[in-house]
mmCIF file of C-alpha atoms and ligand atoms in Angstrom:
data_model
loop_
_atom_site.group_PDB
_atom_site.id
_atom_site.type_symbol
_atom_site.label_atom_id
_atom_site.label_comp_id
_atom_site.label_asym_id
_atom_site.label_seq_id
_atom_site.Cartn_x
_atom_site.Cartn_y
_atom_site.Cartn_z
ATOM 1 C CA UNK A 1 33.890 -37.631 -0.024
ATOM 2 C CA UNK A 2 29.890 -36.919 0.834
ATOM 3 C CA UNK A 3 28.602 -34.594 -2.162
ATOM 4 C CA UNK A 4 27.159 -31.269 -0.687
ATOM 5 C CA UNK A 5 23.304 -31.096 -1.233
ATOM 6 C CA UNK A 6 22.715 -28.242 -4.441
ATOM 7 C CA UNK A 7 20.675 -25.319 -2.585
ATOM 8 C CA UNK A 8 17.738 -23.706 -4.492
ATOM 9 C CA UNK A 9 17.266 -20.168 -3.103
ATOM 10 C CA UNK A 10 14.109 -18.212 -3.638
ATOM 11 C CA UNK A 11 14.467 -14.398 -4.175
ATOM 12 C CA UNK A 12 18.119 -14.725 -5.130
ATOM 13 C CA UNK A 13 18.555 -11.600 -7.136
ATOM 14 C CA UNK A 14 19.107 -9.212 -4.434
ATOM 15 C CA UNK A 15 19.129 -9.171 -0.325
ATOM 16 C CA UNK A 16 19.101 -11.662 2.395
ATOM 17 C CA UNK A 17 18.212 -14.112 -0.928
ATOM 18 C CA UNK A 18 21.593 -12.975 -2.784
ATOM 19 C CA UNK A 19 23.434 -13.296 0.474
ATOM 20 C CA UNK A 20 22.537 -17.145 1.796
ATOM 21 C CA UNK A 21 23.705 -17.662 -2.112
ATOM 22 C CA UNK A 22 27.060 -16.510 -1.132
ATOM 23 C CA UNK A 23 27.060 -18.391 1.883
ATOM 24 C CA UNK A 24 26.220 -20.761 0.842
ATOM 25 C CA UNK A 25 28.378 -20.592 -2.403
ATOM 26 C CA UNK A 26 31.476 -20.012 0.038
ATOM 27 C CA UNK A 27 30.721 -23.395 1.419
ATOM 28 C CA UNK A 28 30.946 -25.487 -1.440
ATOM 29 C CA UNK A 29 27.132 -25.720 -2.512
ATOM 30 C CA UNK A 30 25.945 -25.854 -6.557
ATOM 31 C CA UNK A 31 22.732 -23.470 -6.399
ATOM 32 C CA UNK A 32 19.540 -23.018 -8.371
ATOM 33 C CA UNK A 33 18.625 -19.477 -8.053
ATOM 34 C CA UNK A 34 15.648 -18.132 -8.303
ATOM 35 C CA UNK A 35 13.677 -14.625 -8.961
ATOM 36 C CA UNK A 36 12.494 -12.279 -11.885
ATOM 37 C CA UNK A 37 15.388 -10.360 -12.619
ATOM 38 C CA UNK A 38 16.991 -12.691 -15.066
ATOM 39 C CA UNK A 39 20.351 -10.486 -15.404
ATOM 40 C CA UNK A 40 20.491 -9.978 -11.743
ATOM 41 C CA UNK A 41 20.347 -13.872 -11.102
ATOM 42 C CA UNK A 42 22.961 -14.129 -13.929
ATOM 43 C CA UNK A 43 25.792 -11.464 -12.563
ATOM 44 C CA UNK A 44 25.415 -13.249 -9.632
ATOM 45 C CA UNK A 45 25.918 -16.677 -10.839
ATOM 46 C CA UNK A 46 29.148 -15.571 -12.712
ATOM 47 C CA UNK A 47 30.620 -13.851 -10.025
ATOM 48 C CA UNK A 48 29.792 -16.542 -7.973
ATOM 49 C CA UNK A 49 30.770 -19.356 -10.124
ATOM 50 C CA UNK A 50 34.537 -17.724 -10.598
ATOM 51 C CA UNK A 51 34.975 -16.800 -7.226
ATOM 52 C CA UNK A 52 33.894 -20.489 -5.471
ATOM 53 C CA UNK A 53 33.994 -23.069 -8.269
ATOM 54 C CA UNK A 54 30.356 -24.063 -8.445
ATOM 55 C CA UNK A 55 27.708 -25.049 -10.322
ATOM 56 C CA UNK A 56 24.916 -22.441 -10.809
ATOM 57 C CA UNK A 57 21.453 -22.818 -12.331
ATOM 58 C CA UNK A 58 19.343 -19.295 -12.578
ATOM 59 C CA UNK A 59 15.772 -20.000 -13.132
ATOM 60 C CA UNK A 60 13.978 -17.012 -14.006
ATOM 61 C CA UNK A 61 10.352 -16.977 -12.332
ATOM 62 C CA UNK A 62 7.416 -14.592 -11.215
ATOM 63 C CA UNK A 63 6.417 -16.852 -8.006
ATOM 64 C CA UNK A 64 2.593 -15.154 -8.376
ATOM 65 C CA UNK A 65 2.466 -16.729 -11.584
ATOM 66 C CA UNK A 66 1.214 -19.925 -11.638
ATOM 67 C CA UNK A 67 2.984 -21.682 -14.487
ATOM 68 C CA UNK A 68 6.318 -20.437 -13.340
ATOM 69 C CA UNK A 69 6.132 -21.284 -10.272
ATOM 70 C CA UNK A 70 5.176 -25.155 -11.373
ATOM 71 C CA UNK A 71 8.553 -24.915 -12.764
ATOM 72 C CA UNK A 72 10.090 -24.430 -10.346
ATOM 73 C CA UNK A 73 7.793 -27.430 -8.235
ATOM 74 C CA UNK A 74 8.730 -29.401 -11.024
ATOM 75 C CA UNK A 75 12.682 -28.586 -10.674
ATOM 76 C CA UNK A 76 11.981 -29.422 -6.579
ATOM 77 C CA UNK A 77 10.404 -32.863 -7.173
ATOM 78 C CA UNK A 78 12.408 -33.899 -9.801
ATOM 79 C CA UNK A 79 16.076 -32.830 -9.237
ATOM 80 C CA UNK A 80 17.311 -35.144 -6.936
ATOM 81 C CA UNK A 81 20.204 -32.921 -5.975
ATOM 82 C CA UNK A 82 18.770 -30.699 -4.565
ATOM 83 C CA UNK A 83 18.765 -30.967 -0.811
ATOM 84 C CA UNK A 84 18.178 -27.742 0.699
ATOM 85 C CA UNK A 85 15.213 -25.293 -0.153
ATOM 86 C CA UNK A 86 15.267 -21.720 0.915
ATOM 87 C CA UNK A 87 11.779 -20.232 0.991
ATOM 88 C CA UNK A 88 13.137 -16.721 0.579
ATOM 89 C CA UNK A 89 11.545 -14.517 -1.727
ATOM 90 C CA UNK A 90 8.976 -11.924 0.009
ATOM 91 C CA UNK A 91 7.474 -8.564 -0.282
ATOM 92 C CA UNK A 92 5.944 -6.061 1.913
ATOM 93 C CA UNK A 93 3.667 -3.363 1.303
ATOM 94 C CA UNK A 94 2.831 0.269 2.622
ATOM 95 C CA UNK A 95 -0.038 1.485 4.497
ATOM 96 C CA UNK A 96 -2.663 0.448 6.322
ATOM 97 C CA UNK A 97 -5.369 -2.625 5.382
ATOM 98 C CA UNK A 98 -8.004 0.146 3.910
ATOM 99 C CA UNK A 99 -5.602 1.851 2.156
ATOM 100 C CA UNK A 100 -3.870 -1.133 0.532
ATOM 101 C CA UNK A 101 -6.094 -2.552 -2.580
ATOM 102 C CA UNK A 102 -7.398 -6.244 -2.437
ATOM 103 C CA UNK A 103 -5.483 -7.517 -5.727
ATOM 104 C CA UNK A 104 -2.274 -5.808 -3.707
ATOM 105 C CA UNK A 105 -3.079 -7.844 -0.665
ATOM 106 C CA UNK A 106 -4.319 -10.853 -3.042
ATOM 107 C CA UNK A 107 -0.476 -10.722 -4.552
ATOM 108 C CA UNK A 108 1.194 -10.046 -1.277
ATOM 109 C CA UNK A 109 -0.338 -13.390 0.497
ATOM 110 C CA UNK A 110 0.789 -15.082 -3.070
ATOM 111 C CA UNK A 111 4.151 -14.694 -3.149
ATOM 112 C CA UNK A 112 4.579 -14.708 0.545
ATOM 113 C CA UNK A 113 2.527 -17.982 1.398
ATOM 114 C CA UNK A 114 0.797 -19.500 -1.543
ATOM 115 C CA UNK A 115 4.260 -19.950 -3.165
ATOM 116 C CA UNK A 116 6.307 -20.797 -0.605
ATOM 117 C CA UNK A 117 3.944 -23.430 0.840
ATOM 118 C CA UNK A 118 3.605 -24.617 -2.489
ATOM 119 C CA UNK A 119 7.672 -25.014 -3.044
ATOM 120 C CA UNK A 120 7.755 -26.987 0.376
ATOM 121 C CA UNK A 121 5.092 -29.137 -0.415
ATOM 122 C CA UNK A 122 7.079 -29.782 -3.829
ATOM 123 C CA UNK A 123 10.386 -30.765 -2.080
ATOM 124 C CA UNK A 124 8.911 -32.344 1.409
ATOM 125 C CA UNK A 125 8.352 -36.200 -0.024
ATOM 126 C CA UNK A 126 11.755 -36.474 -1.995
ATOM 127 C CA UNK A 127 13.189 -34.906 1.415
ATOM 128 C CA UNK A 128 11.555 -37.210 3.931
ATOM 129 C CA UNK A 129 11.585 -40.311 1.493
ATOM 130 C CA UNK A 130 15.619 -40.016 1.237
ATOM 131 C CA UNK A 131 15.550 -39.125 5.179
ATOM 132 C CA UNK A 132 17.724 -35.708 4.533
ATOM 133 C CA UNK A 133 17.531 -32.583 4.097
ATOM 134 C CA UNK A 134 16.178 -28.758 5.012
ATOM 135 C CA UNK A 135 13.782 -26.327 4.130
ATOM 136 C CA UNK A 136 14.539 -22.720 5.754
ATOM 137 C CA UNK A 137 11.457 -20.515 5.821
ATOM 138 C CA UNK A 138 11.864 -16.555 6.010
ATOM 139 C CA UNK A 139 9.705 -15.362 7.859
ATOM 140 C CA UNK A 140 10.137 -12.074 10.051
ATOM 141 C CA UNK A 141 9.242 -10.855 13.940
ATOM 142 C CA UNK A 142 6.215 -8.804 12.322
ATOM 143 C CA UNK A 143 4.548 -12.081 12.208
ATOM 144 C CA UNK A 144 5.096 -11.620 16.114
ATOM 145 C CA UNK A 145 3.322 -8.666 16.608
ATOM 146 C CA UNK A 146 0.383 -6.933 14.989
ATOM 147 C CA UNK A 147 1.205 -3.802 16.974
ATOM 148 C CA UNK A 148 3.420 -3.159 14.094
ATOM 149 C CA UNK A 149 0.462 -1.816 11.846
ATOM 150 C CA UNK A 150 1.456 -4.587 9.063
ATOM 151 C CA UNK A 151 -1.457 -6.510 8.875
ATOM 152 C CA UNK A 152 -1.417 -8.406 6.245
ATOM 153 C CA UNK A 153 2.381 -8.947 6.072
ATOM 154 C CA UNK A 154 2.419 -9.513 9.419
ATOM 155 C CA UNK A 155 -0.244 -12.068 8.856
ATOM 156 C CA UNK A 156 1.728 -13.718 6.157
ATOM 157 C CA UNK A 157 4.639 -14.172 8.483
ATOM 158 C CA UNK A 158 2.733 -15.707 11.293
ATOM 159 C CA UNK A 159 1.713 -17.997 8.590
ATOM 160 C CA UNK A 160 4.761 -18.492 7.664
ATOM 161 C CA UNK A 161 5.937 -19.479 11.382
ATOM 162 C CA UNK A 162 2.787 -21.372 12.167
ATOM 163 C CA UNK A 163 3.603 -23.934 8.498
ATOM 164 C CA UNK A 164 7.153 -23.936 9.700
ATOM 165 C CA UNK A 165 6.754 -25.261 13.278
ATOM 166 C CA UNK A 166 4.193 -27.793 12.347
ATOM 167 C CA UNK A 167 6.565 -29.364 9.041
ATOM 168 C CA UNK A 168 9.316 -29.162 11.686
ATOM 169 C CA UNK A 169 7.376 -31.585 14.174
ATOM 170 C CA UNK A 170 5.850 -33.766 10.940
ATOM 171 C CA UNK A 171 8.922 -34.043 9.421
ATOM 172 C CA UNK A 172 12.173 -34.075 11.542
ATOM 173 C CA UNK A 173 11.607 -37.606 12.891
ATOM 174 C CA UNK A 174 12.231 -38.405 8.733
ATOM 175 C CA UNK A 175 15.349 -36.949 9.060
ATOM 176 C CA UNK A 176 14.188 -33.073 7.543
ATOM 177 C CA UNK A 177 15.628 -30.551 9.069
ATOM 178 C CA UNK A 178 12.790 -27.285 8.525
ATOM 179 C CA UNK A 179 13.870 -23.785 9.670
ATOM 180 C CA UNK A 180 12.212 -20.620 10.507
ATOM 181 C CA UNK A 181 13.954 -17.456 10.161
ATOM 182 C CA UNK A 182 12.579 -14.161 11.522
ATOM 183 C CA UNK A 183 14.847 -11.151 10.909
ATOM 184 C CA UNK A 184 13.943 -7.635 11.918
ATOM 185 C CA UNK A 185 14.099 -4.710 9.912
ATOM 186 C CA UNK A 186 17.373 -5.346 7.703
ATOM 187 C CA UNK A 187 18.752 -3.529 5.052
ATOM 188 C CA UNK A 188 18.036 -4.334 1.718
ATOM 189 C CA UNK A 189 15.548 -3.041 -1.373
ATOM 190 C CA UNK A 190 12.075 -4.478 0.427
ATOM 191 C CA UNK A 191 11.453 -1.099 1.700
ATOM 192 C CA UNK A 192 12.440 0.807 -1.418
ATOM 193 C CA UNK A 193 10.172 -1.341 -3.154
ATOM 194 C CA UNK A 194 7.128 -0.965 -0.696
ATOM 195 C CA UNK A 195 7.190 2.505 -0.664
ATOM 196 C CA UNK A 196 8.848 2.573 2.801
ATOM 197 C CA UNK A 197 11.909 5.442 3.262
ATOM 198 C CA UNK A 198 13.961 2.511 5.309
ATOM 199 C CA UNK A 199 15.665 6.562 6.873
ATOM 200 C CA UNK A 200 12.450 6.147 9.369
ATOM 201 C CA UNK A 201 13.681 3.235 11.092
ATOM 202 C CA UNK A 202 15.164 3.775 14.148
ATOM 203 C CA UNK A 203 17.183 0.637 13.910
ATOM 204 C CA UNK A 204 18.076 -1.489 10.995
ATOM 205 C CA UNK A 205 20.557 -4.701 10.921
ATOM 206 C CA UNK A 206 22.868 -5.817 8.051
ATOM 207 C CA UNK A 207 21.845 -8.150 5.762
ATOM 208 C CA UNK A 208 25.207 -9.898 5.939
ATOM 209 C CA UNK A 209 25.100 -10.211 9.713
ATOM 210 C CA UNK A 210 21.749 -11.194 9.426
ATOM 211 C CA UNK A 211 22.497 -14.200 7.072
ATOM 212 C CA UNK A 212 25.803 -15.371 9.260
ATOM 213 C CA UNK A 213 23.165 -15.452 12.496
ATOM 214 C CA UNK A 214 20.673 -17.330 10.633
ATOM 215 C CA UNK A 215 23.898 -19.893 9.627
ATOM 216 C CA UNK A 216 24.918 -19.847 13.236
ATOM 217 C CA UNK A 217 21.195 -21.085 14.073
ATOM 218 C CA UNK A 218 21.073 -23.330 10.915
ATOM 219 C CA UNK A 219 23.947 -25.675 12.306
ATOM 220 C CA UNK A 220 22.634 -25.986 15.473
ATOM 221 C CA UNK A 221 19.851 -27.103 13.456
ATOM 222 C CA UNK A 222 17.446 -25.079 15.393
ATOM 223 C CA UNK A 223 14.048 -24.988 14.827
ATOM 224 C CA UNK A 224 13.190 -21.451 15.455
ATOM 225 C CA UNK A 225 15.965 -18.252 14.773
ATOM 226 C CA UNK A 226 15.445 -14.813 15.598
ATOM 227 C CA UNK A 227 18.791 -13.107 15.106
ATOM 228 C CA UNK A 228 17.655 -9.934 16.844
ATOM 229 C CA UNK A 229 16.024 -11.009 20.056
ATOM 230 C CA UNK A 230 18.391 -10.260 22.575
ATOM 231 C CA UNK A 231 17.119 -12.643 25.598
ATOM 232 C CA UNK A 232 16.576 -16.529 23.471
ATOM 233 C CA UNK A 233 14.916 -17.200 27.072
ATOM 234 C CA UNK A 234 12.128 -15.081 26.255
ATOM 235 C CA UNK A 235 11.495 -16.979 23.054
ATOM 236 C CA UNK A 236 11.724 -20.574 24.737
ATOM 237 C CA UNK A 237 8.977 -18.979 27.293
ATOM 238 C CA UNK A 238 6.256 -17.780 24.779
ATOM 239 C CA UNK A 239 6.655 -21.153 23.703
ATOM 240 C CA UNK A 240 6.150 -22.920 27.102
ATOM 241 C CA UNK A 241 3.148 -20.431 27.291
ATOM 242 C CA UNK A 242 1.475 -21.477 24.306
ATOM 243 C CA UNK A 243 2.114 -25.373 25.209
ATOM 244 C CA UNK A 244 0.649 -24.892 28.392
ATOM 245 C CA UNK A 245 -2.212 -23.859 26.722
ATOM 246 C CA UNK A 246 -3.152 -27.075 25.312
ATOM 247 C CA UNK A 247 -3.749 -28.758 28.010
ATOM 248 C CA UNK A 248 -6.738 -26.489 29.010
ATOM 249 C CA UNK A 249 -8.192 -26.649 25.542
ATOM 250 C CA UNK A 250 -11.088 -29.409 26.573
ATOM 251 C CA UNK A 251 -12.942 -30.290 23.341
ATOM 252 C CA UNK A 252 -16.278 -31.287 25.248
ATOM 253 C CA UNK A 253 -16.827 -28.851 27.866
ATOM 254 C CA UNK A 254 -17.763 -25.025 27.170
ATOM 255 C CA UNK A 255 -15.366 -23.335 29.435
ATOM 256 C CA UNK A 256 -17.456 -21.361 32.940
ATOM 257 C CA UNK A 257 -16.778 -18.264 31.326
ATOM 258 C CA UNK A 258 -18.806 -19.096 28.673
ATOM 259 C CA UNK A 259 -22.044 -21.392 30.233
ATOM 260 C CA UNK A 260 -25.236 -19.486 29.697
ATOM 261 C CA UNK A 261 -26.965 -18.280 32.974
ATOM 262 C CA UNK A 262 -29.687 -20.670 34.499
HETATM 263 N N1 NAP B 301 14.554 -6.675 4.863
HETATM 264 C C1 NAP B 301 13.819 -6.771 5.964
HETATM 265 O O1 NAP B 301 13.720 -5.816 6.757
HETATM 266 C C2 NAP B 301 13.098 -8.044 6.266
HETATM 267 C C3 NAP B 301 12.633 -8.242 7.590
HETATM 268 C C4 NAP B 301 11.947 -9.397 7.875
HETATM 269 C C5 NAP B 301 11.761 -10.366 6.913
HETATM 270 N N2 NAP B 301 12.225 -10.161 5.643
HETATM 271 C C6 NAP B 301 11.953 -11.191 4.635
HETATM 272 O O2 NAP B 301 13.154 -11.578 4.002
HETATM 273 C C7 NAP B 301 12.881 -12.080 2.700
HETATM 274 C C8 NAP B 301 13.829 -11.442 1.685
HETATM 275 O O3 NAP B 301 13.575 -10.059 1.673
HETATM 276 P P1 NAP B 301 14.666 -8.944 1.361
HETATM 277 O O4 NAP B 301 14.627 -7.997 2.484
HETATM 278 O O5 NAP B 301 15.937 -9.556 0.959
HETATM 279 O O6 NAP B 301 13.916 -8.232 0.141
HETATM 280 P P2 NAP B 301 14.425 -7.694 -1.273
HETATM 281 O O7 NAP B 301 15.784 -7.130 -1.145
HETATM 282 O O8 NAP B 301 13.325 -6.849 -1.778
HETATM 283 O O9 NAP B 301 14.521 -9.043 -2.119
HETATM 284 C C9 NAP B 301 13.359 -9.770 -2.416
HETATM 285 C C10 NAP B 301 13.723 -10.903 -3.364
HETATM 286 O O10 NAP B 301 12.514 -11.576 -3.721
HETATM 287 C C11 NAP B 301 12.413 -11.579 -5.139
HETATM 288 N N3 NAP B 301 11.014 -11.469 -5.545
HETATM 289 C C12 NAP B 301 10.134 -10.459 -5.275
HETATM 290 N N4 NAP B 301 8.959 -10.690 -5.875
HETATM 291 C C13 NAP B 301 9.093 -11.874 -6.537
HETATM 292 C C14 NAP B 301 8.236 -12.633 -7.362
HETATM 293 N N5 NAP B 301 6.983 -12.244 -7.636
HETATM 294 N N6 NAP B 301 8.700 -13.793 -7.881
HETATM 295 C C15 NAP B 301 9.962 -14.198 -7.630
HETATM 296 N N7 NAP B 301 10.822 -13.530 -6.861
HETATM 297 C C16 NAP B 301 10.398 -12.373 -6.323
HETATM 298 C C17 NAP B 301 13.211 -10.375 -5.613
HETATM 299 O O11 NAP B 301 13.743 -10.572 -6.915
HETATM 300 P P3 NAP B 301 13.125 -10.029 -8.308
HETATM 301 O O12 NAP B 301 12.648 -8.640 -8.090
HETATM 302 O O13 NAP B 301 14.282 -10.185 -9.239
HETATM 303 O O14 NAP B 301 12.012 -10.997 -8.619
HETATM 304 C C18 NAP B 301 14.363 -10.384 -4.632
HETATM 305 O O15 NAP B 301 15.355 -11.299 -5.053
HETATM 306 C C19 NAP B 301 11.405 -11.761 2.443
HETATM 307 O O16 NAP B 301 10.632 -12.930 2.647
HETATM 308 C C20 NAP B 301 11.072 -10.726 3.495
HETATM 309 O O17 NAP B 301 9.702 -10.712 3.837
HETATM 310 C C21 NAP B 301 12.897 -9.020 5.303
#
């Protein structure tokens, strides 16, 4: 019998982060869980550890902080067990770029890019050098669409789907399977916690259903999963936009548009 790869989950505590740790729990995986609330992370783990006979690590860390989250690189790089990274753990933030202060922004782009490109950079080499493997990447549709008036979160998403995409095409021919996950508005404590009354949404999706469609995608090992977007076609079109694209980027000739009059 194969031994199941031990999952490290980001933002564990509470959410779509607590959630994949059941899943994932259910299926047989040890976990390392990650996130401030030590106590949180450790009702979890017992609960977890009774109810699905596993082995459960809870490393408390502040991903903005620089020396804990070098712990947790450390843990990536060195435990060979673990097989599976999920880049979870996220924030938003209210209001609009000029009302939001820069340290705000400053720790919003931290713990939403800074550390989670720095956990798959951690985890990537042992990954492709053993030729197995997966990183999943939350990310979310506002990194679709800055009509939503969430800049910088919004910008920290498309980030998040741009880093995605690209380790997908560096690193699946090594056998790494790299996921990006864009949920909608779901329920959990994000919006609590950015000052957001979640009773303003028009529409909001389980975090539970949310998780199972992002499971669904996850075995089809696809490389892209929006669980809300109804049409998938529309999604495999934007892409075949953006390719087509490329070929009409010329490097050495200004496009016509652009040539100064004579
Ligand atoms: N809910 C939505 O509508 C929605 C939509 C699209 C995308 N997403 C994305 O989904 C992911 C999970 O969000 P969620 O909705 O489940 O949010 P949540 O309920 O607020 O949970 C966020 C998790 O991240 C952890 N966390 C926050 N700051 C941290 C820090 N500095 N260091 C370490 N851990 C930290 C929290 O734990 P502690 O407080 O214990 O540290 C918690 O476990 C995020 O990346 C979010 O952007 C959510």
């Amino acid at each position: 019998m194969t031994t199941l790869p031990t999952v490290l989950i980001t933002g564990a505590s509470t959410g779509i982060g607590a959630i994949y740790a059941e899943r994932f729990a259910q299926r047989g995986h040890d976990l390392v869980l990650v996130a401030r609330d030590h106590g949180r992370l450790q009702t979890l783990a017992n609960r977890l550890r009774s109810e699905h006979n596993v082995a459960i690590d809870v490393l408390q860390a502040d991903l903005t902080q620089l020396g804990d989250l070098a712990r947790v690189e450390a843990r990536l790089r060195d435990d060979a067990s673990i097989g599976i990274l999920i880049n979870n753990a996220g924030a938003a933030q209210a209001g609009s770029f000029i009302e939001q202060s820069t340290d705000s922004i400053a720790h919003l782009v931290a713990l939403n890019t800074t550390a989670l490109v720095r956990l798959a950079s951690a985890i990537a080499p042992r990954l492709a050098k053993s030729g197995g493997g997966a990183i999943i990447n939350i990310g979310s549709v506002v990194g679709l669409a800055p009509e939503f008036g969430m800049s910088v979160y919004g910008a920290t998403k498309a980030f998040v789907l741009f880093l995605s995409q690209g380790l997908s095409l560096e690193l699946s021919p090594q056998g790494v399977y790299v996921q990006a996950v864009l949920p909608a508005a779901t329920r959990t404590e994000i919006w609590d916690r950015a000052g957001i009354d979640i009773n303003t949404l028009s529409d909001i999706m389980e975090a539970g259903d949310l998780v199972d469609a992002a499971l669904v995608g996850f075995d089809r090992r696809e490389p892209v999963t929006i669980p809300p977007l109804q049409e998938g076609e529309r999604w495999n079109a934007l892409q075949a936009a953006r390719q087509g694209l490329l070929s009409q980027i010329k490097q050495s000739v200004v496009a016509q548009r652009y040539q100064a009059p004579v």
